[in-house]
mmCIF file of C-alpha atoms and ligand atoms in Angstrom:
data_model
loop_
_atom_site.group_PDB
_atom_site.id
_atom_site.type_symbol
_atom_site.label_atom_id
_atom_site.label_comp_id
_atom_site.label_asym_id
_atom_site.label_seq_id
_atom_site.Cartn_x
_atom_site.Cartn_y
_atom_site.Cartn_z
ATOM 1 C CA UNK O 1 11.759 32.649 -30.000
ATOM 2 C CA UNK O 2 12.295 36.494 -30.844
ATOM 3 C CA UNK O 3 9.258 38.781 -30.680
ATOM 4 C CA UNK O 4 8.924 42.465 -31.183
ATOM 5 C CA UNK O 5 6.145 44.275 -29.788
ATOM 6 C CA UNK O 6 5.604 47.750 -31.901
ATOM 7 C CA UNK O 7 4.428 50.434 -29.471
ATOM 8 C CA UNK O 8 2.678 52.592 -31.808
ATOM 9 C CA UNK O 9 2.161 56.820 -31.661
ATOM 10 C CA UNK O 10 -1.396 56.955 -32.029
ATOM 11 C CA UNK O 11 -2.625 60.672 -32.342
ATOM 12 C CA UNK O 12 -5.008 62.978 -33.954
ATOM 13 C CA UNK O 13 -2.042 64.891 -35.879
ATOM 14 C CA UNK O 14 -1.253 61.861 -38.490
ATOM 15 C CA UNK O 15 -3.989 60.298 -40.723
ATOM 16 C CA UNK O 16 -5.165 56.850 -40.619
ATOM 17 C CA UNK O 17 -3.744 56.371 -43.727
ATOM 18 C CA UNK O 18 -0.310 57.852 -42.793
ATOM 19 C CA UNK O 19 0.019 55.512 -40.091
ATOM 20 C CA UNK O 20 -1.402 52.381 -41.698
ATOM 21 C CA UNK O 21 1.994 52.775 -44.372
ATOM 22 C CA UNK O 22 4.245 53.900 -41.052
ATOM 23 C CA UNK O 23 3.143 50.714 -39.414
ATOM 24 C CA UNK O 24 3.671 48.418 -42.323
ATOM 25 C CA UNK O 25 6.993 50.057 -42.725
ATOM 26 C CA UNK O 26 8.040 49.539 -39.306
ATOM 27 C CA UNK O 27 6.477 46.110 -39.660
ATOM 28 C CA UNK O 28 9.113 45.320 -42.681
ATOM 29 C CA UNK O 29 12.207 46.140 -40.012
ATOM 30 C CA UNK O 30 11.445 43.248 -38.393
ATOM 31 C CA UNK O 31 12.565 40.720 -40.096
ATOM 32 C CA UNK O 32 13.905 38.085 -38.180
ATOM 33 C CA UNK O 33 11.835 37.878 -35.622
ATOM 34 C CA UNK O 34 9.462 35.276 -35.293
ATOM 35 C CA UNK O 35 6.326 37.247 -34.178
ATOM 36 C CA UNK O 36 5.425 40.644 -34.574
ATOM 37 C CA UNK O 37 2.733 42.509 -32.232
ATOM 38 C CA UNK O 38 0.601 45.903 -32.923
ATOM 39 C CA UNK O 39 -1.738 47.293 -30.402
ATOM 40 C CA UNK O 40 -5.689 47.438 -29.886
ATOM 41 C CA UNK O 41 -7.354 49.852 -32.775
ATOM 42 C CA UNK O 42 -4.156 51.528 -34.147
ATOM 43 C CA UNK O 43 -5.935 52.760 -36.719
ATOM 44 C CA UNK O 44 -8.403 55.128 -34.847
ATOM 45 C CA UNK O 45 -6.919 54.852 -30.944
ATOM 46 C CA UNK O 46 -8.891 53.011 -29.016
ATOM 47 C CA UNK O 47 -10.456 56.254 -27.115
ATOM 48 C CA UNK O 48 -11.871 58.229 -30.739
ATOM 49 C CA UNK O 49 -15.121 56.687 -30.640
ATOM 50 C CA UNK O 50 -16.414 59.317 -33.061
ATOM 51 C CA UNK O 51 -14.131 57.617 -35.966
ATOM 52 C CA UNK O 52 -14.680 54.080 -35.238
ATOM 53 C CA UNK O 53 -17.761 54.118 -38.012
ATOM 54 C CA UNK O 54 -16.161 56.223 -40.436
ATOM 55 C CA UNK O 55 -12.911 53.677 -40.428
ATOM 56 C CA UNK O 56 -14.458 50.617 -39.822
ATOM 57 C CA UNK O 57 -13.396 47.922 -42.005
ATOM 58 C CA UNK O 58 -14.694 44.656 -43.408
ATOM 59 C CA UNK O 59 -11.630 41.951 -42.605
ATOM 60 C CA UNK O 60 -10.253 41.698 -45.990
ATOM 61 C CA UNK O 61 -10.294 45.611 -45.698
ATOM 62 C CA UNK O 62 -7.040 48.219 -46.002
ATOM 63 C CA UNK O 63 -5.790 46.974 -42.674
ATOM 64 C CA UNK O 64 -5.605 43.650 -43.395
ATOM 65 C CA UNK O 65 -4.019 44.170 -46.849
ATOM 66 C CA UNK O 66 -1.293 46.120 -45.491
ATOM 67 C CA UNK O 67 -0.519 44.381 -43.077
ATOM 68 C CA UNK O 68 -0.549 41.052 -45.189
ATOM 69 C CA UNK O 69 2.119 42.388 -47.944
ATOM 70 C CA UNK O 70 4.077 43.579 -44.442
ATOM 71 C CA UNK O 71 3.946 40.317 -42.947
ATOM 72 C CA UNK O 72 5.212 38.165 -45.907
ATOM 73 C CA UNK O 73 7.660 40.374 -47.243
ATOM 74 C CA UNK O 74 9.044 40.294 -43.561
ATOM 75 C CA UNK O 75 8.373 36.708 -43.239
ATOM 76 C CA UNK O 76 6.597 36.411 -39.170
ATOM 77 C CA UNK O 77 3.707 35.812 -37.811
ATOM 78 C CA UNK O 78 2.042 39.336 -37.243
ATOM 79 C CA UNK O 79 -0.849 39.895 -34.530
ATOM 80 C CA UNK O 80 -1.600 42.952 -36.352
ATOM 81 C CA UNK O 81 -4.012 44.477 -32.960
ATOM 82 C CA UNK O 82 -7.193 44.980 -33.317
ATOM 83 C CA UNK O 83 -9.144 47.055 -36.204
ATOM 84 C CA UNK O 84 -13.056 48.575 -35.419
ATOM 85 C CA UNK O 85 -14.792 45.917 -37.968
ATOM 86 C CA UNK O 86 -17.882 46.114 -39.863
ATOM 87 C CA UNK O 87 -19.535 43.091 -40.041
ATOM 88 C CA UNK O 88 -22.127 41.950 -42.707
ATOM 89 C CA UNK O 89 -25.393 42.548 -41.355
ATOM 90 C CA UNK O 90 -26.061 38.633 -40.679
ATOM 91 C CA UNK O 91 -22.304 39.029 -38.242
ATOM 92 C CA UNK O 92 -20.510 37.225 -40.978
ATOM 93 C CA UNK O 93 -17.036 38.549 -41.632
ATOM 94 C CA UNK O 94 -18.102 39.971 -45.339
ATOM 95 C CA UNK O 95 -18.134 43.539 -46.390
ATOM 96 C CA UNK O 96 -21.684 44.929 -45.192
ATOM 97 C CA UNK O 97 -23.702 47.146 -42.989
ATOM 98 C CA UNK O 98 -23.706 45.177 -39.614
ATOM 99 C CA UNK O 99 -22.561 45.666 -36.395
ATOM 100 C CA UNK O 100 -19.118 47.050 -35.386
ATOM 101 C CA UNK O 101 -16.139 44.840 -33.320
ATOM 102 C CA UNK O 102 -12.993 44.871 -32.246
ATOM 103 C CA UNK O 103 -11.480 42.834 -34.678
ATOM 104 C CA UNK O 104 -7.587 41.384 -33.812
ATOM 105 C CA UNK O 105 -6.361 39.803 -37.198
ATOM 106 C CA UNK O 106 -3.007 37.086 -36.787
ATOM 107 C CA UNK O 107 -1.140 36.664 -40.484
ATOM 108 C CA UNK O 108 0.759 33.993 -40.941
ATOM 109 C CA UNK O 109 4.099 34.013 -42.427
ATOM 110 C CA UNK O 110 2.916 34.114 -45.995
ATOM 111 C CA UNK O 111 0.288 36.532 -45.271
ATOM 112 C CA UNK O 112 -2.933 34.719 -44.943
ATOM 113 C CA UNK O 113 -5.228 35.412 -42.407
ATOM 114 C CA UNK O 114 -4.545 32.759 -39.715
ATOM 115 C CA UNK O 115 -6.984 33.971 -36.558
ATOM 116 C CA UNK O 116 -9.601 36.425 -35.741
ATOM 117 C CA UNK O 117 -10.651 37.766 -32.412
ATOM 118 C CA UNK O 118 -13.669 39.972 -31.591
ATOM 119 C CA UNK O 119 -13.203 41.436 -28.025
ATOM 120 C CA UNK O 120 -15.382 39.507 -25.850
ATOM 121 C CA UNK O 121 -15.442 42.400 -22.824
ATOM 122 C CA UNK O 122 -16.071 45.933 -24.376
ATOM 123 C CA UNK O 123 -14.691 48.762 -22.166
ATOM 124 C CA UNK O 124 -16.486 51.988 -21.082
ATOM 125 C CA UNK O 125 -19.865 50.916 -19.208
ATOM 126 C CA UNK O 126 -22.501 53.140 -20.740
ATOM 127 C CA UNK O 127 -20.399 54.490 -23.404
ATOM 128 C CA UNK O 128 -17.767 54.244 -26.257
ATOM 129 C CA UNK O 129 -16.975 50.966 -27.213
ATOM 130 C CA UNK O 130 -19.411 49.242 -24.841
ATOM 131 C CA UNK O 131 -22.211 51.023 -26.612
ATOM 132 C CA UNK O 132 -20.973 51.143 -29.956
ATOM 133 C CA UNK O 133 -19.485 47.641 -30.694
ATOM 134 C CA UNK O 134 -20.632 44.335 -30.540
ATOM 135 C CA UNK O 135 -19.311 41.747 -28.556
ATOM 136 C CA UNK O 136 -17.408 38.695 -29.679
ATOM 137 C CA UNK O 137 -18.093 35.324 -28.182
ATOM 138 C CA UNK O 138 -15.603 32.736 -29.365
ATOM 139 C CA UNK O 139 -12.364 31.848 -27.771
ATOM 140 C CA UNK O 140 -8.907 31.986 -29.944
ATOM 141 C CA UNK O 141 -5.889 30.001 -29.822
ATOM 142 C CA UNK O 142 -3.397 30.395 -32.566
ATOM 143 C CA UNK O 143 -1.092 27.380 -32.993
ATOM 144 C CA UNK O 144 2.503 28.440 -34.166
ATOM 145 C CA UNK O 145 6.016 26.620 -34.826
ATOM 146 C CA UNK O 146 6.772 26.993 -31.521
ATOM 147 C CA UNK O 147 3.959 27.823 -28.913
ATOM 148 C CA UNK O 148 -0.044 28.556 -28.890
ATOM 149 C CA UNK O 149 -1.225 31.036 -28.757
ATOM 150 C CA UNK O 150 -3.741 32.961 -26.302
ATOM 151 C CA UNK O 151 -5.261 36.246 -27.722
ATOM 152 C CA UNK O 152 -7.013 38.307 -25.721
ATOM 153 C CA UNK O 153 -7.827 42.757 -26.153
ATOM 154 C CA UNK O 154 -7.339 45.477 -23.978
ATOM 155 C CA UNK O 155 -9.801 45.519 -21.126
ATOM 156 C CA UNK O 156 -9.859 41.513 -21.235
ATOM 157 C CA UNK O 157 -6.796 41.575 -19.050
ATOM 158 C CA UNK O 158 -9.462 42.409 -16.015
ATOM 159 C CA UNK O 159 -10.823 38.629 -16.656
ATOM 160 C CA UNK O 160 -9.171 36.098 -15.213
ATOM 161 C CA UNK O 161 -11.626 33.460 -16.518
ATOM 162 C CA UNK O 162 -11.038 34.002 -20.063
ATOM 163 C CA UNK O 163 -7.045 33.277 -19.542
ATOM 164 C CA UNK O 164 -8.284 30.002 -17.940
ATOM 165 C CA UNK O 165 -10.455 29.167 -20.906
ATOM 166 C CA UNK O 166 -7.542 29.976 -23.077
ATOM 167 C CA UNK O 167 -5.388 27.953 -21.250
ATOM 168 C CA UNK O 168 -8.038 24.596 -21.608
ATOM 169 C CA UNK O 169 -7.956 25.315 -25.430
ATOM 170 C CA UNK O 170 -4.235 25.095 -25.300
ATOM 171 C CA UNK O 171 -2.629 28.683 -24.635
ATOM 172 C CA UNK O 172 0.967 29.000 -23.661
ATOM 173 C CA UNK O 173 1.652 32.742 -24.674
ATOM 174 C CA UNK O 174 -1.006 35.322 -24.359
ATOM 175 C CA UNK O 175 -0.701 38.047 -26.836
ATOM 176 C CA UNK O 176 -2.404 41.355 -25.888
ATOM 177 C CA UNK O 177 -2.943 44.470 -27.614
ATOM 178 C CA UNK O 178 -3.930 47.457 -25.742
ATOM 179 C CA UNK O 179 -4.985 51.247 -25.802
ATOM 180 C CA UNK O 180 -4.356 51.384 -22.105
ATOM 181 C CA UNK O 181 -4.892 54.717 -20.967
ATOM 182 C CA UNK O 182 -2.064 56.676 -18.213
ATOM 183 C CA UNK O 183 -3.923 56.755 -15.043
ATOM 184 C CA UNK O 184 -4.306 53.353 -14.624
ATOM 185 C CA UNK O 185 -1.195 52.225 -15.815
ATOM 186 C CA UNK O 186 0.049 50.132 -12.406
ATOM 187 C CA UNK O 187 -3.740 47.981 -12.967
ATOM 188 C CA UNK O 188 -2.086 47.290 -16.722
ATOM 189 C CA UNK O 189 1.279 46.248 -15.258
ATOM 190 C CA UNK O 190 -0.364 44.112 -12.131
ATOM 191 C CA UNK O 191 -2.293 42.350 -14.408
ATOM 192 C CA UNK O 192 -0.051 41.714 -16.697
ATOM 193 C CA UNK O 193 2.023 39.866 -14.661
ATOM 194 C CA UNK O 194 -1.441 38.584 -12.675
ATOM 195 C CA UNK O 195 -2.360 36.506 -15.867
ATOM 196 C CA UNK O 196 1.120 35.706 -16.876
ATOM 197 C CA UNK O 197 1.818 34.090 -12.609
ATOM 198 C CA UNK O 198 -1.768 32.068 -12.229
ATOM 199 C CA UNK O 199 -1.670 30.614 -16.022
ATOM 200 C CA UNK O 200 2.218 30.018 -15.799
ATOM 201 C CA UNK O 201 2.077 31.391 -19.435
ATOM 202 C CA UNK O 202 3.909 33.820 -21.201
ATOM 203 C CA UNK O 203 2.640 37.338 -21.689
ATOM 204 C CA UNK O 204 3.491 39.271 -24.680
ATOM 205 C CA UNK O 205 0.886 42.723 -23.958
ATOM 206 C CA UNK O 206 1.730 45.551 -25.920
ATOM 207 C CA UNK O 207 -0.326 49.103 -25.508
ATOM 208 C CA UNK O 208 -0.455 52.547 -27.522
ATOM 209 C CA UNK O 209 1.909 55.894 -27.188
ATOM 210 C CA UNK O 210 0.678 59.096 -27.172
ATOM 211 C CA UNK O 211 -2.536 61.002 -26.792
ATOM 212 C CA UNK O 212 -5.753 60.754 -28.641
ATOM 213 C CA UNK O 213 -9.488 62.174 -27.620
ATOM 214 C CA UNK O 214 -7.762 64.056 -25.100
ATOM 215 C CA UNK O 215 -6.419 60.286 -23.020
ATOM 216 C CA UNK O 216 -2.826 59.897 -22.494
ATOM 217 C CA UNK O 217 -2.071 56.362 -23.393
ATOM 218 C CA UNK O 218 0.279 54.028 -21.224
ATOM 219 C CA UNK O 219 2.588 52.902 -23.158
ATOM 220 C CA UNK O 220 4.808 50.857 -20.848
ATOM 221 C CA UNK O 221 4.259 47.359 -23.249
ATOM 222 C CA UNK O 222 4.796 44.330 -21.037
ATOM 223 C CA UNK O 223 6.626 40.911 -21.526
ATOM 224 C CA UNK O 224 6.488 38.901 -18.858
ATOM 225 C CA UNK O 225 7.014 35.217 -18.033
ATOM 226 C CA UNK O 226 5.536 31.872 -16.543
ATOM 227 C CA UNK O 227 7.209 32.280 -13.342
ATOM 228 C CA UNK O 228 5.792 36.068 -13.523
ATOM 229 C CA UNK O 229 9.558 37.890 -13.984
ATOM 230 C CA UNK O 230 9.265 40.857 -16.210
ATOM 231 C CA UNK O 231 11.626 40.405 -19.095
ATOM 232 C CA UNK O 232 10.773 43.373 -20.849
ATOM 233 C CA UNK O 233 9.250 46.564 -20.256
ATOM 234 C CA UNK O 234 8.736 49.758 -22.702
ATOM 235 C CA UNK O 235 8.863 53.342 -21.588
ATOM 236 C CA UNK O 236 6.190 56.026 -22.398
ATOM 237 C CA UNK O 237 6.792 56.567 -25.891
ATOM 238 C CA UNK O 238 6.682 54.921 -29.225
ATOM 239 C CA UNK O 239 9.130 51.847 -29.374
ATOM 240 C CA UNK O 240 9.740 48.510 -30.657
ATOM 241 C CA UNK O 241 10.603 46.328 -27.540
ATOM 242 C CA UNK O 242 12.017 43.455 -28.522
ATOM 243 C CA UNK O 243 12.267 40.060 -26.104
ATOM 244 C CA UNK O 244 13.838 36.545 -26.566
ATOM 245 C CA UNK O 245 12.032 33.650 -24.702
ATOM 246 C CA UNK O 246 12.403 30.178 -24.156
ATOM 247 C CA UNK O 247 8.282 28.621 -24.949
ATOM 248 C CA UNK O 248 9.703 25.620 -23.528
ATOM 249 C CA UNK O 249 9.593 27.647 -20.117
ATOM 250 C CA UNK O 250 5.749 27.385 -20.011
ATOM 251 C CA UNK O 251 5.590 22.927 -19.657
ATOM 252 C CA UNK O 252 8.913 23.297 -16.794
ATOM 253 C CA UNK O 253 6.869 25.657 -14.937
ATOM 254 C CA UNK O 254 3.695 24.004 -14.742
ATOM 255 C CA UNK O 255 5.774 20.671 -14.380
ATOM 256 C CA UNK O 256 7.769 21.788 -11.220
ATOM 257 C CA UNK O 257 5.304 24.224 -9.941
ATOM 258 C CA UNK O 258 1.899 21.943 -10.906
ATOM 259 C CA UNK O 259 -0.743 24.581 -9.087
ATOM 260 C CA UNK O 260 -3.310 24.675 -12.376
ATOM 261 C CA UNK O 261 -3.078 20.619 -11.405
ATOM 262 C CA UNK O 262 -5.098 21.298 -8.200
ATOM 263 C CA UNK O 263 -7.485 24.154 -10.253
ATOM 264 C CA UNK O 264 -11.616 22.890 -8.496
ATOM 265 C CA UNK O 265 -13.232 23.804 -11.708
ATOM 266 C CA UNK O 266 -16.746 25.523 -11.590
ATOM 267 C CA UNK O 267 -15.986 28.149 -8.794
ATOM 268 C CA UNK O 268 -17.053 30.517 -11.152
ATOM 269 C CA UNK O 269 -20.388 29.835 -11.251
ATOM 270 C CA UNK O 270 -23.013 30.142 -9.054
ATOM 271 C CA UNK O 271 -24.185 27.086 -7.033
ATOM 272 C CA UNK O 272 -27.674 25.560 -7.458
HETATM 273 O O1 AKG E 1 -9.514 48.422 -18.215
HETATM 274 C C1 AKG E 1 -8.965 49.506 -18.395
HETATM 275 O O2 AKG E 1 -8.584 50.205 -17.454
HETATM 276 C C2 AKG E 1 -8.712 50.008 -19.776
HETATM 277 C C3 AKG E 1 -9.471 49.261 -20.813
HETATM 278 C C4 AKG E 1 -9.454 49.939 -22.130
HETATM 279 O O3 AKG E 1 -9.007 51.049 -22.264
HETATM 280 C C5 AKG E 1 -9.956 49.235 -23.327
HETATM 281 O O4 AKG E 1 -10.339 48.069 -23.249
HETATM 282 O O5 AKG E 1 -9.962 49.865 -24.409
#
């Protein structure tokens, strides 16, 4: 399986728009590979809390258009990252005047809208997206050809328990977008491969270039595998980093190397 992980420039200095018809573009180059992967809130950068209202989208919004017509005229499955949603004021996914999420959209091959994720853990405590967003609640597992699918955003990677729950529903590749910012890049790589050892699952995790609201992004995208070797790794800039993997990989590893066999389920939880 061939996947290509699109490290995107975000910045202040190019327009939403601009980028959105950049993206799609470099989208369109991939052809031949069998999944495609943007990062978290692309759009905006995932640090310009100021513009997450004034770009927030319903699902079937600009985003998801472009990146529909990219998808099937380059024929993979696109996790197109994440997109600051508005919801319809009941939470439904219609156009409306509802709470904001963090909204990752997976196309299928012929464009249609296959899986949606709302970031269950928002990042910044008292602030930006924790304050300003809404928080997802549902699990999402994306069946394709040749693995399932685990998608998870950004600051999830810190939450061990959702790659477990992921895992139950099915997961065998995690997909991850990111606006990982600089100074904590080695937490972003440690996890990474964290997540990717203790679910014996590929991880696909792909993060942001550049700067925006003054944060120097990571970069430094991440493909790692069940037995936790890193088979890829971007550098600081924008880049398409493109892997080849075997999904078969995941069922040998947890065959010969059974440990999520001898998981004692409900340490997570407080006892009565
Ligand atoms: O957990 C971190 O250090 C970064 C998280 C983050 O930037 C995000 O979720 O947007």
């Amino acid at each position: 399986m061939r996947a290509s992980l699109l490290q995107v420039d975000v910045n202040e200095g190019e327009s939403v728009e601009s980028r959105r018809r950049r993206v799609a573009a470099l989208v369109r180059e991939q052809a031949g590979a069998d999944l495609v992967v943007l990062p978290e809130l692309w759009t905006t950068g995932a640090f310009a809390y100021e513009d997450f209202a004034r770009e927030a989208e319903p699902l079937d919004g600009p985003t998801l258009e472009a990146m529909a017509a990219a998808a099937r005229d380059a024929g993979v499955w696109l996790h197109a990252g994440s997109v600051p949603e508005r919801a319809a004021a009941d939470g439904g996914s219609a156009t409306g005047d509802g709470p904001l999420y963090n909204t990752s959209l997976v196309l299928s091959p012929t464009g249609d809208l296959a899986a949606v994720y709302r970031k269950i853990h928002r990042f910044g405590f008292d602030k930006g997206e924790a304050v300003l967003m809404s928080a997802g609640d549902a699990l999402v597992t994306v069946p394709l050809p040749h693995t399932t699918l685990g998608v998870a955003t950004c600051y999830d990677l810190r939450f061990p328990e959702l790659f477990r729950g992921l895992v139950d529903a099915g997961a065998e590749t995690f997909v991850v977008p990111a606006g990982w910012p600089d100074r904590r890049r080695s937490h972003w790589t440690l996890l990474a491969q964290a997540r990717a050892v203790e679910n014996q699952a590929y991880i696909l995790a792909c993060g942001t270039a550049g700067t925006h609201a003054g944060v120097p992004q990571a970069g430094h995208s991440i493909v790692v595998d069940p037995w936790g070797e890193v088979l890829a790794e971007a550098g600081p800039g924008e880049q398409v980093l493109t892997v080849d993997f075997d999904p078969a990989k995941v069922a040998k590893t947890r065959d010969q190397f059974p440990a999520l066999k001898d998981r004692v389920l409900g340490l997570d939880r407080p006892h009565p």
